[in-house]
Coordinates of C-alpha atoms in Angstrom, one line a residue:
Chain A
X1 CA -17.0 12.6 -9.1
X2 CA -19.8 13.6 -7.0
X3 CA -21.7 10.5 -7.7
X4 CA -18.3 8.6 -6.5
X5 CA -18.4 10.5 -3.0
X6 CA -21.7 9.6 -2.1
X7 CA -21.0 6.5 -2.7
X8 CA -17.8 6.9 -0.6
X9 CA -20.2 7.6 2.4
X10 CA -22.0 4.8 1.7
X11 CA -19.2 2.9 2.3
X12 CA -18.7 1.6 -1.4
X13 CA -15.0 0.1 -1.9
X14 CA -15.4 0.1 -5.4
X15 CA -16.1 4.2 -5.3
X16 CA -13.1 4.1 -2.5
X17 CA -10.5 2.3 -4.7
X18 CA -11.7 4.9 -8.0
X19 CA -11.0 7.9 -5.5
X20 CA -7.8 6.8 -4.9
X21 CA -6.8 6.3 -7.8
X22 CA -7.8 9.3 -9.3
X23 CA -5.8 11.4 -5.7
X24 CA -3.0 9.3 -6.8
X25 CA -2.9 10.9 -10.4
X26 CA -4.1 14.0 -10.2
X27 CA -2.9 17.6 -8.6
X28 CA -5.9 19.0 -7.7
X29 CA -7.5 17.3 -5.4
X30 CA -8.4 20.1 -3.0
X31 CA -12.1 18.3 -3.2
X32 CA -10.5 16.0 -0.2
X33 CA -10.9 18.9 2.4
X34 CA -14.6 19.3 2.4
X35 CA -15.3 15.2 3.6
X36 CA -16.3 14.3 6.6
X37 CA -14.3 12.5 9.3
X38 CA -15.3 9.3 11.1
X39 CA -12.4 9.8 13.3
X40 CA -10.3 6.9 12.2
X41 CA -7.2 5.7 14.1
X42 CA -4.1 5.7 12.1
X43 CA -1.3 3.5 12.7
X44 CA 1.6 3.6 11.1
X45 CA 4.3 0.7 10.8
X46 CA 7.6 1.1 9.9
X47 CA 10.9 -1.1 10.3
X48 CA 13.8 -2.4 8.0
X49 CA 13.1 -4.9 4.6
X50 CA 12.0 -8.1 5.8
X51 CA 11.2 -7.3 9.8
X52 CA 8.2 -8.6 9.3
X53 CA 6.0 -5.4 8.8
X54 CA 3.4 -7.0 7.0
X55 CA 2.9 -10.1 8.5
X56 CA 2.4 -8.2 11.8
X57 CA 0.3 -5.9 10.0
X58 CA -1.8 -9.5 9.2
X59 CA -1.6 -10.1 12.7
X60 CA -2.8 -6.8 13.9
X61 CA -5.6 -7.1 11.1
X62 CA -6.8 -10.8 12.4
X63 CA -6.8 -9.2 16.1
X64 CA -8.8 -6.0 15.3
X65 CA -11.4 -8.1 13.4
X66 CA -12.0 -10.4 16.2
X67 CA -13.0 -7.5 17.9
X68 CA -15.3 -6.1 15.9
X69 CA -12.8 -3.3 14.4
X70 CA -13.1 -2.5 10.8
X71 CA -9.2 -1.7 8.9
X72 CA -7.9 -0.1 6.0
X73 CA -4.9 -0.5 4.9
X74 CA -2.3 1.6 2.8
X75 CA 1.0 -1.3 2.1
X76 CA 3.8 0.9 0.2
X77 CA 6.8 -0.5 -1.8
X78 CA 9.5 1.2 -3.1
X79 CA 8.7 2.7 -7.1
X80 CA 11.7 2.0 -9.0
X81 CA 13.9 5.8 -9.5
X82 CA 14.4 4.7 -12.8
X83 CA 11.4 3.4 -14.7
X84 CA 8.7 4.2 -12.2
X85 CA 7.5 0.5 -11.9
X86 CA 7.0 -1.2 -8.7
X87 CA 6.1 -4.3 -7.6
X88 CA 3.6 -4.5 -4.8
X89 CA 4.2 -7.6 -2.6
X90 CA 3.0 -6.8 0.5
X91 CA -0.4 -8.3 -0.1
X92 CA 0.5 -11.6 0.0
X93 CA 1.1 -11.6 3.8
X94 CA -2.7 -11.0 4.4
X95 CA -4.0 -13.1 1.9
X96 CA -6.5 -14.5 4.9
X97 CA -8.5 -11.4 4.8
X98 CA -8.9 -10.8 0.7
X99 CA -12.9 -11.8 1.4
X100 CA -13.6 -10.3 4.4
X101 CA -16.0 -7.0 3.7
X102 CA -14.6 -5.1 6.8
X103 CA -10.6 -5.3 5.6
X104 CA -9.6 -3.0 2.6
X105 CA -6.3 -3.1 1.4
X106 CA -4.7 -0.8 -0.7
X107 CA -0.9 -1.4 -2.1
X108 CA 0.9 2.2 -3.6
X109 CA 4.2 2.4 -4.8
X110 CA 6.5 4.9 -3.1
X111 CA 6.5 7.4 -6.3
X112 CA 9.3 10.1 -6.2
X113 CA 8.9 10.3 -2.4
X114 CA 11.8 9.7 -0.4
X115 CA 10.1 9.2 3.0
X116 CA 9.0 5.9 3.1
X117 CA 5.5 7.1 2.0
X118 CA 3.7 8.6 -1.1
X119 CA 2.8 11.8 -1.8
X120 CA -0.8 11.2 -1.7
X121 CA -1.2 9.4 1.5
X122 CA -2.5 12.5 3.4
X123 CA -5.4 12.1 0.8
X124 CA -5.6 8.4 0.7
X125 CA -5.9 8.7 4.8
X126 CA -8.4 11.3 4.2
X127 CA -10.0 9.2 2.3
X128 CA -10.3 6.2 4.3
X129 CA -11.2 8.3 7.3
X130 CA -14.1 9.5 5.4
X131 CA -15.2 5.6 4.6
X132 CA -15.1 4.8 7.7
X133 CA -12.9 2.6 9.1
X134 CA -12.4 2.3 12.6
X135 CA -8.0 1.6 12.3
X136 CA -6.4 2.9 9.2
X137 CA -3.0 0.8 9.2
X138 CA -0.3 2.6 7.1
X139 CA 2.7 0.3 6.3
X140 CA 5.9 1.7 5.1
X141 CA 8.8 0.9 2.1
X142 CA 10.9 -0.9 4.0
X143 CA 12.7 1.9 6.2
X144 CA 16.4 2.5 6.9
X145 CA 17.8 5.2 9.1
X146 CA 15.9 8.2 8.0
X147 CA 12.9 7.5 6.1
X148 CA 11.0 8.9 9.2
X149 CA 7.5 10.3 7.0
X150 CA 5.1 7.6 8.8
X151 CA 5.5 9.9 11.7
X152 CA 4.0 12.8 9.6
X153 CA 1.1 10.6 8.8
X154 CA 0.1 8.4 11.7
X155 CA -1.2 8.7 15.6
X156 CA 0.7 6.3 16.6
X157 CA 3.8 4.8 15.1
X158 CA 5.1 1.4 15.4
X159 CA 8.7 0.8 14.8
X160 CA 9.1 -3.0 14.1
X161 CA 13.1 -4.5 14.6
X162 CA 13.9 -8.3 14.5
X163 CA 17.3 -9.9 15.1
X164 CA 20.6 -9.8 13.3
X165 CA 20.0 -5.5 12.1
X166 CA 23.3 -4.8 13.7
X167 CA 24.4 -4.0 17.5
X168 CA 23.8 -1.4 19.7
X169 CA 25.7 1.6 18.2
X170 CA 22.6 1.0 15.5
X171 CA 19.5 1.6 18.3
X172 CA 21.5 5.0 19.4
X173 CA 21.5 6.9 15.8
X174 CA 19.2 9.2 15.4
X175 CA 16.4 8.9 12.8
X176 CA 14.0 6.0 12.7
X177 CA 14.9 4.6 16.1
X178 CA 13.7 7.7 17.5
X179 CA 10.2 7.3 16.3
X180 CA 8.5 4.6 17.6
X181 CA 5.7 5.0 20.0
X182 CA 5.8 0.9 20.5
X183 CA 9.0 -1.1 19.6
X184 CA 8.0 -4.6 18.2
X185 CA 10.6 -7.2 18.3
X186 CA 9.7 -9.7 15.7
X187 CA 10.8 -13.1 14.9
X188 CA 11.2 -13.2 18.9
X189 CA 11.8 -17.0 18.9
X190 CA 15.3 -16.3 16.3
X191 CA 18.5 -15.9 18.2
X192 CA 19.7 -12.7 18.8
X193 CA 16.1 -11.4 20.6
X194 CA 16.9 -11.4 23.7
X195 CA 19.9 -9.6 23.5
X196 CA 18.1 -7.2 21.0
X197 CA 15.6 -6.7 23.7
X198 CA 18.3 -6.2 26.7
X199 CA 19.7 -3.6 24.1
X200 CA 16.8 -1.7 23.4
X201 CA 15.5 -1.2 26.7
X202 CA 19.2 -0.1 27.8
X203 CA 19.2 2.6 24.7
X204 CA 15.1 3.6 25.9
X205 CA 15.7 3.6 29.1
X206 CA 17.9 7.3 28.4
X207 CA 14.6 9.1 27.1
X208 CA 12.0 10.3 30.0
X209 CA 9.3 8.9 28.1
X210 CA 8.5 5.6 28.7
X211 CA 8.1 3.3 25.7
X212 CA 6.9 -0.3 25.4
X213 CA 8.8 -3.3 23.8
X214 CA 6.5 -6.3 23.3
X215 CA 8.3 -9.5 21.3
X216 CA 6.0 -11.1 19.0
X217 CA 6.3 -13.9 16.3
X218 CA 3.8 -12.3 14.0
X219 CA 3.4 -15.7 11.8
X220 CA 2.0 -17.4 14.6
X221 CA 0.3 -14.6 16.2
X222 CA 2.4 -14.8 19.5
X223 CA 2.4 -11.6 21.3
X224 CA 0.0 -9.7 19.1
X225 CA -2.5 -9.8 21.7
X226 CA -0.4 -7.4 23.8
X227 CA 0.8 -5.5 21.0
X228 CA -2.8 -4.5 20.2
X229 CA -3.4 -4.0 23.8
X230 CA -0.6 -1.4 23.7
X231 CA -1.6 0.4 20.9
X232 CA -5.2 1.0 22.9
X233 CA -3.3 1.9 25.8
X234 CA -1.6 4.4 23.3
X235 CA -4.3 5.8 21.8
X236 CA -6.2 6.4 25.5
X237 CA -2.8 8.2 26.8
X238 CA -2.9 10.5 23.1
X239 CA -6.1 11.3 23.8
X240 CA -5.8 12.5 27.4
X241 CA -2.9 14.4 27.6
X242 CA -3.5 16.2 24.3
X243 CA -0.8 14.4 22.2
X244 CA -3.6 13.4 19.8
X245 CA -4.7 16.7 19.1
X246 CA -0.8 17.6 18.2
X247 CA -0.2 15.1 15.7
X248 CA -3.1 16.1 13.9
X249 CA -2.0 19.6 13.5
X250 CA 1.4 18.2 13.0
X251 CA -0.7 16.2 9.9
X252 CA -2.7 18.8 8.7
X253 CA 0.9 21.0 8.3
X254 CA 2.7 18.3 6.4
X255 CA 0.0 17.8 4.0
X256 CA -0.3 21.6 3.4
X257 CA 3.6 21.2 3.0
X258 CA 3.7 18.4 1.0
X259 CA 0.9 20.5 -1.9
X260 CA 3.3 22.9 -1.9
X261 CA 6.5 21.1 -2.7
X262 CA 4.9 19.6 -5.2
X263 CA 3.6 22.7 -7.1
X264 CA 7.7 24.3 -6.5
X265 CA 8.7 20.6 -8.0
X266 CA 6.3 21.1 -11.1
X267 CA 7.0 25.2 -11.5
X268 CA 10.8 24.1 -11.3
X269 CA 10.7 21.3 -13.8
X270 CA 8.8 23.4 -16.5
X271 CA 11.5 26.3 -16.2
X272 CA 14.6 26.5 -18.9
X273 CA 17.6 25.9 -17.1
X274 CA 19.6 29.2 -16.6
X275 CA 21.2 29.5 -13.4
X276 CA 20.2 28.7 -10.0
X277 CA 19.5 32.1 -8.5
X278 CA 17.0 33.0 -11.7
X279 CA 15.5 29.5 -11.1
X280 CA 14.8 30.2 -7.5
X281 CA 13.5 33.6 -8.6
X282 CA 11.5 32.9 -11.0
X283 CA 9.7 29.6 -8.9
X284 CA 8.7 32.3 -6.1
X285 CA 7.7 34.6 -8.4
X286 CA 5.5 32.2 -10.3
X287 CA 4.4 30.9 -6.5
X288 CA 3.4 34.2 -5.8
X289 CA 1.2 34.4 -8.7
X290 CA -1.2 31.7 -8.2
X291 CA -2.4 32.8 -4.9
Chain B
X1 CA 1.3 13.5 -14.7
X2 CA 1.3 9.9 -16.3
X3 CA -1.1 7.3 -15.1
X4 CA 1.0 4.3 -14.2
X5 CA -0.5 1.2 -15.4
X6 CA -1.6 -1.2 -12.8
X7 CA -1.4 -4.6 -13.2
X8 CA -2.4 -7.2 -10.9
X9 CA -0.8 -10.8 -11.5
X10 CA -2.4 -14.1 -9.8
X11 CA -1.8 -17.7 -9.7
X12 CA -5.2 -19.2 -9.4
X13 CA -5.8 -22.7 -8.3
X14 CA -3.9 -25.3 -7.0
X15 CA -0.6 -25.5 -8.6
X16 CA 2.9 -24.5 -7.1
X17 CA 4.9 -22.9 -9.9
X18 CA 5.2 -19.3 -10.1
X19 CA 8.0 -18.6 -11.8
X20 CA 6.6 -17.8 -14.6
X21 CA 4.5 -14.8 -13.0
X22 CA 7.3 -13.7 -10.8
X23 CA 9.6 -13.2 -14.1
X24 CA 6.2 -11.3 -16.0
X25 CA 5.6 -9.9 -12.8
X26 CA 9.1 -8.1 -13.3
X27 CA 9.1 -7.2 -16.8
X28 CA 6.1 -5.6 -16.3
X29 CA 7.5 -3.7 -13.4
X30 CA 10.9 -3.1 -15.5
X31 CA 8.4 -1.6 -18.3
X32 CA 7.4 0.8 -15.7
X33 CA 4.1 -0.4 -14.5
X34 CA 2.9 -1.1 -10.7
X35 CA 1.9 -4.5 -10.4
X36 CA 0.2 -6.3 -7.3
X37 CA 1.5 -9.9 -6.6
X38 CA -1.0 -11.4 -5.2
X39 CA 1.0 -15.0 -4.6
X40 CA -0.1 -18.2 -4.9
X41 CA -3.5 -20.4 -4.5
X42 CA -5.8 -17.4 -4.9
X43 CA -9.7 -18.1 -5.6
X44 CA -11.7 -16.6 -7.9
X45 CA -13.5 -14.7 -5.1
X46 CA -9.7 -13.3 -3.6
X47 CA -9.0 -12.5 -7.3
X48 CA -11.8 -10.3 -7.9
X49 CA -11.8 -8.5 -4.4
X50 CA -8.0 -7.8 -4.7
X51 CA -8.7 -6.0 -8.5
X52 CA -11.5 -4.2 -7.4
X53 CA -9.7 -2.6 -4.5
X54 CA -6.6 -2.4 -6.1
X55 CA -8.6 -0.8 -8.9
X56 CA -6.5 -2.3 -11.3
X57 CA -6.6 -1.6 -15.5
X58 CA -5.5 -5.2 -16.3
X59 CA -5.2 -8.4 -15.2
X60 CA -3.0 -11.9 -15.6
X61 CA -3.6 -15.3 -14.9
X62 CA -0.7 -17.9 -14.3
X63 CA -2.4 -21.2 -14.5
X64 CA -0.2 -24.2 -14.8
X65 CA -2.7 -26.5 -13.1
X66 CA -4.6 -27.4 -16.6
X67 CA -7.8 -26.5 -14.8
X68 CA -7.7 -22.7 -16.9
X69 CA -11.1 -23.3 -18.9
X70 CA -13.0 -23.6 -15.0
X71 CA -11.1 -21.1 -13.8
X72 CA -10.9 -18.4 -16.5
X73 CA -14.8 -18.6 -16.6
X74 CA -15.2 -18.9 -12.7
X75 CA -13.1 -15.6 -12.7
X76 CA -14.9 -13.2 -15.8
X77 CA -18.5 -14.4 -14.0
X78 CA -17.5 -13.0 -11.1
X79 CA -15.9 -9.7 -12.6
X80 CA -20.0 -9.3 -14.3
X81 CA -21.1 -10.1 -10.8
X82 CA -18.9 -7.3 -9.4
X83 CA -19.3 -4.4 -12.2
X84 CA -15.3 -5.2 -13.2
X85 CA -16.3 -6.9 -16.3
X86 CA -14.5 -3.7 -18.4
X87 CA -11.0 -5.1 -17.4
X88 CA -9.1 -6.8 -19.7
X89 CA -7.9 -10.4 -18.8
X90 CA -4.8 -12.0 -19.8
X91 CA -3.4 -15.2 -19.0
X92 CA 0.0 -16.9 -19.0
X93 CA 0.7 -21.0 -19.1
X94 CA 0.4 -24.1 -20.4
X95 CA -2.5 -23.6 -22.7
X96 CA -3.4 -25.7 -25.6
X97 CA -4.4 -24.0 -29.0
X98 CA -7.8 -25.0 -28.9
X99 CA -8.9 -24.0 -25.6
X100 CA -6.7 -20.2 -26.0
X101 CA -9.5 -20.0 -28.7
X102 CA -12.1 -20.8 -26.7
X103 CA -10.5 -18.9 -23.9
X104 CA -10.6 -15.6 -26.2
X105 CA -14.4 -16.5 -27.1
X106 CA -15.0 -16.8 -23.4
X107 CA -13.8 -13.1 -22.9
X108 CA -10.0 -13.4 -22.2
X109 CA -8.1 -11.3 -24.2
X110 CA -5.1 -12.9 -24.4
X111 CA -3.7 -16.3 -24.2
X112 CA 0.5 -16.3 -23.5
X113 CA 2.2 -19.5 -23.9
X114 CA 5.6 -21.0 -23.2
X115 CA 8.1 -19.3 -25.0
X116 CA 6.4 -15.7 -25.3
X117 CA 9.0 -12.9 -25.6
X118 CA 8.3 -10.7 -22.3
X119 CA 8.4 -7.4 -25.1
X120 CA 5.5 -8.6 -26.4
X121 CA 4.1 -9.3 -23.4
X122 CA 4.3 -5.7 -22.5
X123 CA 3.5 -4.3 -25.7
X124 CA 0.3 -6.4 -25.7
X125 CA -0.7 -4.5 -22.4
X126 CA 0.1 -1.4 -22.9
X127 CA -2.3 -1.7 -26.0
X128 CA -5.1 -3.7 -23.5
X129 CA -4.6 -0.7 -21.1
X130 CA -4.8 2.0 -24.3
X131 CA -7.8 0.3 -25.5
X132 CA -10.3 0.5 -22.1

């Protein structure tokens, strides 16, 4: 373990992908706490099945490389509730970057979590943030209407819609549509955009905060130029007026939640089934005995 | 908690026809396993760099393209090159008796031809994964 740390700093991706594998499968991994951070960027992308999450998250990749940026990237798919497969497709879309030393990319299934993530990405991020990447890109299950977690995870969120989701009454529910910092409309070129776009900027223009909308056609790279520009522009704003520093607290607490409802989870599944008051009992009383 | 087994499936070389690996692909997933589909016309090189960051416990070859004897040797080279050489490799396709055997000699551990049930497909790495 030690030996696969100091290789971690070393920037080893072998000793990187054995780390998080072994955070994936094991509950301890408290080890995580005590790395250093390089003081990665994390983005998060999130959108419906088929928006085109990660063949923008290609794009992005291709734009951050050109300028010198190194990227990690987490791509999750949904586990199956049943047999605990998954298949892991996202890949595919960045196939362009497989031999290029400064792009990792890692694919997880969604495991038993039901917010778009997994329930070791706080340590994956970690993780990567330790290696030293200078963007960690976090890329969501395809997201519905409340699978909001990325938000948890990320700096900066990018909520990625493409034409023919549905009409307006969709953009005013609460939930995902609330938690973009950027709004991407892909597949600008398809019909429908435009009136998306009119939309969206009609349903955005209720909040006080400002929010960009940039179009792009993420296969051909159209408009990813200004989307990367935007997420800059984000990160300068985070940083200035303190919003940065929130989201990492706001990180650091969901992680810290996210240990402990899985240690209620495990206490609760190794009890015999009585009735629900002695269950909830006897899982704080056992709680209370490990600290 | 379980380890899942992770699986990455490929389709090296030039040839178009992946259903074969798609339908593995999802018996393997159905059998409870993760598997990373890695699409098609992948090199050797894009092979090996996707399982070692993937950090995969096996991994399957669809060839089709008859060119499985350069490959499959192109592919456990580079795995020696890259420290990976402890994975077990199977591959799925058209593959004539005679160069399976010479396949297996090479280092593959299993050769799959048209026809194999998916079961044993799955049974077969389970027991690849159990043996590392």
């Amino acid at each position: 373990m030690k030996e696969l740390i100091e290789k971690l700093k070393q920037k080893d991706q072998k000793a990187l992908a054995k780390l998080i594998t072994y955070v994936e499968n094991n509950e301890d991994t408290s080890f995580i706490e005590e790395l250093p951070s390089s003081g990665s960027k994390i983005i998060g992308i999130t959108g419906s099945p088929g928006a085109g999450k990660s063949s923008l998250v290609d794009a992005i990749i291709t734009k951050l490389r050109e300028a010198g940026k190194t990227v990690g990237i987490i791509a999750i798919d949904p586990s199956s509730p049943f047999t605990g497969g998954a298949f892991l497709g996202d890949r595919i879309r960045m196939k362009k970057h497989f031999l290029d030393d400064g792009v990792f990319i890692r694919s997880m299934g969604s495991g038993n979590s039901l917010g778009g993530l997994n329930e070791s990405i706080f340590d994956v991020i970690k993780l990567m943030d330790t290696f030293g990447f200078d963007y960690i890109l976090i890329e969501t299950v395809g997201a519905g209407q409340s699978e909001i977690d990325v938000v948890f995870a990320s700096d900066v969120v990018i909520l990625v819609l493409s034409p023919g989701n549905g009409d307006e009454i969709q953009l005013l529910k609460a939930g995902i549509m609330e938690i973009g910092d950027i709004y991407v409309i892909n597949k600008a070129d398809l019909d429908g955009a435009n009136s998306l776009k009119v939309q969206l900027e009609y349903t955005l223009s209720f909040s006080n905060v400002k929010k960009p909308i940039i179009e792009t056609i993420a296969t051909s790279g159209v408009g990813v130029d200004k989307l990367v520009e935007s997420i800059n522009d984000c990160f300068y704003n985070f940083s200035k007026n303190g919003e940065l520093k929130k989201r990492l607290n706001r990180r650091i607490k969901k992680h810290a939640e996210t240990i402990v409802l899985k240690k209620v989870k495990h206490i609760i599944n190794s009890k015999e089934t009585k009735s629900v008051s002695s269950l909830v009992t006897e899982t704080i009383k056992s709680l209370c005995n490990m600290v | 908690m379980e380890k899942k087994i992770r699986v990455l499936i490929a389709k090296p070389g030039l040839d178009g026809h992946d259903r074969g690996a798609k339908v593995v692909s999802k018996a393997l997933r159905d059998a409870g396993m993760e598997v990373i589909y890695t699409g098609l016309r992948q090199t050797p090189e894009q092979i090996v760099k996707a399982a070692i960051q993937e950090d995969v416990d096996v991994i399957g070859l669809s060839i089709l393209s008859g060119a499985h004897m350069s490959i499959c040797k192109k592919v456990l080279d580079l795995m020696e090159e890259n420290g990976i050489e402890n994975i077990p490799v199977f591959v799925g396709g058209i593959i004539p008796e005679d160069d399976a055997r010479e396949l297996k000699k090479m280092g593959i551990k299993e050769v799959f031809g048209p026809g194999t049930p998916l079961s044993k497909i799955v049974e077969r790495i389970k027991g690849l994964f159990a043996e590392v």
